[in-house]
Coordinates of C-alpha atoms and ligand atoms in Angstrom, one line a residue:
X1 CA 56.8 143.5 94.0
X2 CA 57.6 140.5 91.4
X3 CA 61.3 139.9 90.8
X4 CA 61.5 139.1 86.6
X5 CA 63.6 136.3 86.4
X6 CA 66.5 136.3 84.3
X7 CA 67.1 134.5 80.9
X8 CA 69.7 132.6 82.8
X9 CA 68.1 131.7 85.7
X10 CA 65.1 130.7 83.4
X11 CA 67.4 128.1 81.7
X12 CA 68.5 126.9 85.1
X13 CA 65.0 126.4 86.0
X14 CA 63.7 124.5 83.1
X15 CA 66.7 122.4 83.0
X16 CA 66.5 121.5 86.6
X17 CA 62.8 120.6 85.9
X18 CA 63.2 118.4 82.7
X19 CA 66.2 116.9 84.3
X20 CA 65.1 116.2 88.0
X21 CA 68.2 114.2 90.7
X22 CA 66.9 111.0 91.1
X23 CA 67.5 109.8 94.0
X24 CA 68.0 105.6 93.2
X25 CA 70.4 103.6 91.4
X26 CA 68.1 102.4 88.8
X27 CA 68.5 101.9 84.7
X28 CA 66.8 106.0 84.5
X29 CA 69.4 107.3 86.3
X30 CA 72.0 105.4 84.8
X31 CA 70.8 106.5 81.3
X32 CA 70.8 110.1 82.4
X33 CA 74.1 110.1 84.1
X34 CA 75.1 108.4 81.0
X35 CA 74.0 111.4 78.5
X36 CA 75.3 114.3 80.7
X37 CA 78.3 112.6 80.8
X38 CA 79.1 111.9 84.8
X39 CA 80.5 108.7 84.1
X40 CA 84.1 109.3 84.4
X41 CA 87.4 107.4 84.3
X42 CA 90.0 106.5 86.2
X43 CA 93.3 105.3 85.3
X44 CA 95.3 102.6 87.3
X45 CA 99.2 102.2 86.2
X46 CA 100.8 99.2 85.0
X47 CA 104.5 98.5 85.9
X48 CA 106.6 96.5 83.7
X49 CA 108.7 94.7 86.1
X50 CA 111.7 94.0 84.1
X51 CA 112.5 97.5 84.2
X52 CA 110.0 98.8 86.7
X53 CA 108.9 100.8 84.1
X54 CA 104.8 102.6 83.9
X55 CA 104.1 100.8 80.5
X56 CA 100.4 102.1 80.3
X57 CA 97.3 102.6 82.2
X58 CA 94.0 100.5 82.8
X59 CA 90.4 102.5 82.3
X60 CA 88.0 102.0 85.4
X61 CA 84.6 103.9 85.3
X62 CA 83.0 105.7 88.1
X63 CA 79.9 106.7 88.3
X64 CA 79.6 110.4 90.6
X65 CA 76.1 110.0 91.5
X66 CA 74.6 113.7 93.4
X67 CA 72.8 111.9 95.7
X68 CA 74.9 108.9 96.6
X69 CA 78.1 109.9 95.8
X70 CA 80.9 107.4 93.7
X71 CA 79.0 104.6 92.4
X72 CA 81.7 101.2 92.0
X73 CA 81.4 100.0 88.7
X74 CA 80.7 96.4 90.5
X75 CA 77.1 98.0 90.7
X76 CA 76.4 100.1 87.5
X77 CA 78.1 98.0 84.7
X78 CA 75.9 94.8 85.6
X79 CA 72.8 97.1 85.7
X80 CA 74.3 98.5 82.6
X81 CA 74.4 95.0 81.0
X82 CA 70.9 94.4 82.0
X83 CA 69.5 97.7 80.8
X84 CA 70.8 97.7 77.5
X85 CA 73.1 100.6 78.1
X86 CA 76.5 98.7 78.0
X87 CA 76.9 99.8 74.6
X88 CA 76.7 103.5 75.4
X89 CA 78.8 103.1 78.8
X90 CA 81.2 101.3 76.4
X91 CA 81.2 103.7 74.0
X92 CA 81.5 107.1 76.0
X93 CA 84.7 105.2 78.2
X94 CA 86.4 104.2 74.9
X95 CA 85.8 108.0 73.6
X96 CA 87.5 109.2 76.7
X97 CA 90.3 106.3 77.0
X98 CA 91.2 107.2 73.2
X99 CA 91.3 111.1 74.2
X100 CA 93.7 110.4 77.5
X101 CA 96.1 108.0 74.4
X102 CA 96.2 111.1 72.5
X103 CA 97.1 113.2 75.4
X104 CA 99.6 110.8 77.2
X105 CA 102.1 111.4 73.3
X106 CA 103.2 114.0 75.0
X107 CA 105.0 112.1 78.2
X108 CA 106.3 109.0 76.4
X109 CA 104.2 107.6 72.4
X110 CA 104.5 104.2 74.0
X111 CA 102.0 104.5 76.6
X112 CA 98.9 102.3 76.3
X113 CA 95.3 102.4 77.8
X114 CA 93.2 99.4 78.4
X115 CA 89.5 99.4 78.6
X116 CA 87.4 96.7 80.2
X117 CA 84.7 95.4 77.7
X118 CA 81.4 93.2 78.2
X119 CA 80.6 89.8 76.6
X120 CA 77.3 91.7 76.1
X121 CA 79.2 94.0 73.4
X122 CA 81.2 91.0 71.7
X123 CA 77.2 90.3 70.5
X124 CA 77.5 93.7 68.8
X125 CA 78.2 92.5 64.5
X126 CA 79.4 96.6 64.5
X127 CA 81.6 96.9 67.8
X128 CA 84.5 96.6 66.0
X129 CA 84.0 99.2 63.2
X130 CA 82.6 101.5 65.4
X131 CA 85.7 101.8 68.1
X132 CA 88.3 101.4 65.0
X133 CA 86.0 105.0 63.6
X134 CA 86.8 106.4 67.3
X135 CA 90.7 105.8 67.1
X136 CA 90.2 107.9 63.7
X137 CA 88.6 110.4 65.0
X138 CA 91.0 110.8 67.5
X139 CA 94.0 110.0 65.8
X140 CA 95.3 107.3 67.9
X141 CA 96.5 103.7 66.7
X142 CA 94.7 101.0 67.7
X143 CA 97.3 99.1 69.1
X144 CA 97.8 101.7 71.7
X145 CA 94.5 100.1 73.2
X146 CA 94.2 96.7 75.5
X147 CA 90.4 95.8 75.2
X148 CA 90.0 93.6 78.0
X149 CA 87.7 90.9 78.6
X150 CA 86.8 88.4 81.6
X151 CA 87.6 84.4 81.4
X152 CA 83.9 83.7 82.0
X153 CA 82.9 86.0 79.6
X154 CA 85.1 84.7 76.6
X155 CA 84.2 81.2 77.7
X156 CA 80.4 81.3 78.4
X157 CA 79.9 80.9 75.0
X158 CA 83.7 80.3 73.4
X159 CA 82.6 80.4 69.1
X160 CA 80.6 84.0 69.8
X161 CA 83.0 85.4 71.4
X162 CA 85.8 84.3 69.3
X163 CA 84.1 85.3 66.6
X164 CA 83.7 89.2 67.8
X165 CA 87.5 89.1 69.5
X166 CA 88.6 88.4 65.8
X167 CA 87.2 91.1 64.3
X168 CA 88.2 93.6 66.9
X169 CA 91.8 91.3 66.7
X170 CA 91.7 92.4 62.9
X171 CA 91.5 96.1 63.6
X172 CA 94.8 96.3 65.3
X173 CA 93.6 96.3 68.8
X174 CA 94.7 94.2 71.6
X175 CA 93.5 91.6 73.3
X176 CA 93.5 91.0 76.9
X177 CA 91.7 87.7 79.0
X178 CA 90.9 89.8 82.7
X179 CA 90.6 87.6 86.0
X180 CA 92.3 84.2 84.6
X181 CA 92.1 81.4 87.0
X182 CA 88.9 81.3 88.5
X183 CA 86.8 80.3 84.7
X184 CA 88.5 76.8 84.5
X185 CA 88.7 77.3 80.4
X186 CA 90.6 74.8 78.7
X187 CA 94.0 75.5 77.4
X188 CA 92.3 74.4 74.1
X189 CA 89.8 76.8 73.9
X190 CA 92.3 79.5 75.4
X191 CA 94.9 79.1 72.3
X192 CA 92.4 79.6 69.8
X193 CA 91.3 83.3 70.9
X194 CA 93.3 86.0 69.4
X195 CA 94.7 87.3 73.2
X196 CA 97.7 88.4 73.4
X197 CA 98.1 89.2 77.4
X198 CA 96.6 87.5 80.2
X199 CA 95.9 88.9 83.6
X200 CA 96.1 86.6 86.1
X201 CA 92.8 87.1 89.0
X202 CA 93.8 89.1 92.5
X203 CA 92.2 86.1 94.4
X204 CA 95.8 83.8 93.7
X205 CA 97.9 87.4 93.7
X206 CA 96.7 88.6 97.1
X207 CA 97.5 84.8 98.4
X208 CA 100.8 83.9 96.6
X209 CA 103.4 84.8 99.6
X210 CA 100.6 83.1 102.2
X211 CA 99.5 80.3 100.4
X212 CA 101.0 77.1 98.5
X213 CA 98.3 76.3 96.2
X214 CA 97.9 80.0 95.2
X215 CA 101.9 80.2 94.6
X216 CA 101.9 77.4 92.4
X217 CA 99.1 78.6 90.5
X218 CA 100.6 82.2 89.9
X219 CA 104.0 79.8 88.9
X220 CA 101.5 77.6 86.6
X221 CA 99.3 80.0 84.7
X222 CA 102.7 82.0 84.1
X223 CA 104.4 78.9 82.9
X224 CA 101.1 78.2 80.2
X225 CA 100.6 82.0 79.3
X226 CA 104.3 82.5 78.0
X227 CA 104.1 79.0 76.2
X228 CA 101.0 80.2 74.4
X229 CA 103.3 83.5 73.8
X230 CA 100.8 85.6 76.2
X231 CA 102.2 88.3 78.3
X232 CA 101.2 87.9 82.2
X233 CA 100.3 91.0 84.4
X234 CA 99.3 90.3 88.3
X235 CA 96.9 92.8 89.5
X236 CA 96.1 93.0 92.9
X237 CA 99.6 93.8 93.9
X238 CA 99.1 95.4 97.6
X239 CA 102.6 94.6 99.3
X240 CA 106.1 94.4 98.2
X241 CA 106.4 90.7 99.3
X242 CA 103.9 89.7 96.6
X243 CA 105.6 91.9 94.3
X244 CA 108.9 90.3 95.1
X245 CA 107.2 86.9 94.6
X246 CA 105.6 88.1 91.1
X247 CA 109.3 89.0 90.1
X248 CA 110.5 85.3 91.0
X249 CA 107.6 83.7 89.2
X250 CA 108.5 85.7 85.8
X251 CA 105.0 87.8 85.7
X252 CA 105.7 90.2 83.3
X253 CA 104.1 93.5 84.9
X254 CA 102.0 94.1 88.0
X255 CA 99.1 96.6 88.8
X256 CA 97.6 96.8 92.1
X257 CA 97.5 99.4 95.3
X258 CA 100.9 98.8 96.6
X259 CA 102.2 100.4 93.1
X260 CA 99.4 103.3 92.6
X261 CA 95.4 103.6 93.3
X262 CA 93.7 104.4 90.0
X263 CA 94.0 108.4 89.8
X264 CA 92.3 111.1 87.7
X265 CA 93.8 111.3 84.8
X266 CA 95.5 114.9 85.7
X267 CA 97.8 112.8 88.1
X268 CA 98.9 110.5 85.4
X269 CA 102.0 112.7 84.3
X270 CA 103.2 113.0 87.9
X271 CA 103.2 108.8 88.2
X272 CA 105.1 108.5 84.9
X273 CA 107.6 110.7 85.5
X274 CA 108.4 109.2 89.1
Ligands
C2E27 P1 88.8 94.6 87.0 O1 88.8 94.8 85.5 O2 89.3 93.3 87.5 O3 89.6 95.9 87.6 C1 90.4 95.8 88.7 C2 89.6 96.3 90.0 O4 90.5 96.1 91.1 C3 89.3 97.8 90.0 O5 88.1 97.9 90.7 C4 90.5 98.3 90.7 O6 90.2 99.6 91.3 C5 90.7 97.3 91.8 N1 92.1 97.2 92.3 C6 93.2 97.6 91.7 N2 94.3 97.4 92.5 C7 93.8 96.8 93.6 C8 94.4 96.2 94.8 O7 95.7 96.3 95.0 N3 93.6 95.7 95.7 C9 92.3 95.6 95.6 N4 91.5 95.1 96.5 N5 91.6 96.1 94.4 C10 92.4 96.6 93.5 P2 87.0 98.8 90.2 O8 87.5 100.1 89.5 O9 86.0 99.0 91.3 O10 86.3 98.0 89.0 C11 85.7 96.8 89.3 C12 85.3 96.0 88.1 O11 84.3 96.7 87.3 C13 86.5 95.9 87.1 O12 87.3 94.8 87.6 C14 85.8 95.6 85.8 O13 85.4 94.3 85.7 C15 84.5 96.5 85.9 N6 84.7 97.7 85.2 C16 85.3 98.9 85.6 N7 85.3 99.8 84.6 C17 84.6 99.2 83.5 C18 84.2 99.6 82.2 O14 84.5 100.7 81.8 N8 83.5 98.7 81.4 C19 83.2 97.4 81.9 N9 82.6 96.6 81.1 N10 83.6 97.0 83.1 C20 84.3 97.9 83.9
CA28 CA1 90.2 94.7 83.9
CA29 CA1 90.8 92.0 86.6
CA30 CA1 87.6 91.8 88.6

C-alpha cells in the first residue's frame, strides 16, 4: 500500500526540487546562496593599542556552501563583482553588520563595525541613500560604521570614486583606505578623499620585525597618515614581536591572528569583555 505524503513533507519535496544543491561555484549558486541567506559574517576585533582596548570589529563574509563547505570571500566577492551581484552581497552584509551595531549597545555604545565595500558599488549614484535607509531601519548611527575600501580600488579611477566616497562621507559614515602600500597612489590624490583611517597592507606588517625596507615603510606610511590626520590600524598582526614593533612605530590599533581569528558573532561579547 501507498504511504500519503504529508503536507509537510510535500513542501520539503517541492522546495528541494525548485531549489536543487548545485554542486559548482558559479554566479547561480552564488545568486541562490545569496537569496536564502547563507552568506554569513564574521567579525575580526580591532585593538586600540594605546589602551589595548577592543575598539570595534571588521565584517568578513563567508560563504557555507553544502557541497564545498566555507567558501573564502577571495573567491566569491570577485565572482560577485563579475556577476553583477556585488550590490546584493553588499547589501545583505551591511543589513547584518548594522544588526550586530545594534546588538553590540548592549556591551559598550562605542563599539564600531566595518564593512568591506567594492569599487564596483562606488559606481552605484544610490549606494549612499540606500545604506544611510538601512542605519534607519535599524536604528544605528552611521558613524558607528567603517566602510572600507582597497588603495587600488579608490585609485583605479581617483574622480569616480571620490565622487561616491563623498556622498557616502556626507551621510556620516566613515571612511577607511584597506591594504595601503602596495597601490603606489600619490599623497596628492590620497588627501583629497574624505578617509579618515588607513590600514596599512599585511604584506609590510607580517615583515616589519624581519625586514628593513618593510620597517621603514610601516614607520613611513604612519608618519604620512597622521600628517594627513588619518588614523593607522596594522592588520596582519600574527606575533607579539610585530605587535611590539607596531607599538614603537605609533600605529594606532592592530588586527590580526595573534590578537583574535574573526569569530561568529556569538563569541564577540566573550572577546570584549576579556
Ligand atoms: P581584507 O579586507 O584585507 O580582510 C583581511 C583578511 O585577512 C581576512 O581574510 C582576514 O580573515 C585575514 N586575516 C586577519 N588576520 C590575519 C592574520 O593575522 N594573518 C593572515 N594571514 N590573515 C589574516 P578573509 O576573511 O578571507 O577576506 C579576504 C578578503 O575578502 C578581504 O580582505 C576583503 O578584501 C574581501 N572581503 C571579505 N568580506 C567582504 C565583503 O563583505 N565585501 C567585500 N567587498 N569584500 C570582502
Ligand atoms: Ca578590509
Ligand atoms: Ca585589508
Ligand atoms: Ca586584503
Amino acid at each position: 500500500c501507498v504511504k500519503p505524503v504529508r503536507a509537510a513533507e510535500l513542501r520539503d519535496l517541492l522546495s528541494t526540487h525548485a531549489y536543487p544543491e548545485k554542486a559548482e561555484i558559479d554566479s547561480d549558486a552564488l545568486a541562490m546562496a545569496v537569496a536564502r541567506e547563507e552568506i554569513h559574517l564574521h567579525f575580526q576585533p580591532k585593538l586600540r593599542l594605546s589602551d589595548r582596548r577592543i575598539v570595534g570589529f571588521e565584517a568578513l563574509a563567508r560563504w557555507r556552501h553544502a557541497a564545498h563547505g566555507q567558501v573564502p570571500p577571495d573567491i566569491f566577492i570577485p565572482l560577485a563583482e563579475r556577476s553583477g551581484l556585488i550590490s546584493e552581497v553588499t547589501q545583505r552584509v551591511f543589513g547584518q553588520a548594522a544588526r550586530t551595531v545594534r546588538s553590540l549597545d548592549a556591551l559598550d555604545p562605542a563599539l564600531g563595525v566595518s564593512v568591506n565595500i567594492s569599487s564596483i558599488d562606488l559606481q552605484d549614484g544610490h549606494l549612499a541613500d540606500r545604506l544611510a535607509a538601512t542605519c534607519r531601519d535599524e536604528g544605528v548611527k552611521p558613524d558607528r560604521i567603517t566602510l572600507e575600501l582597497t588603495e587600488t580600488a579608490a585609485m583605479s579611477d581617483p574622480s569616480r570614486a571620490k565622487a561616491g566616497l563623498v556622498r557616502l562621507r556626507l551621510k556620516g559614515f566613515k571612511l577607511s583606505v584597506d591594504d595601503f602600500g602596495i597601490g603606489y597612489s600619490s599623497l596628492a590624490l590620497l588627501r583629497q578623499m574624505p578617509f579618515s583611517e588607513l590600514k596599512i597592507d599585511r604584506s609590510f606588517v607580517r615583515d616589519c620585525t624581519t625586514s628593513r625596507d618593510s620597517s621603514a615603510i610601516v614607520g613611513a606610511v604612519t608618519a604620512m597618515a597622521h600628517a594627513l590626520e588619518l588614523s593607522v590600524v596594522a592588520e596582519g598582526v600574527e606575533d607579539a614581536d610585530i605587535l611590539t614593533h607596531l607599538v614603537e612605530a605609533g600605529v594606532d590599533e592592530a588586527q590580526g591572528y595573534w590578537i583574535s581569528r574573526p569569530v561568529e558573532v556569538e563569541n564577540i561579547a566573550d572577546l570584549v569583555s576579556k
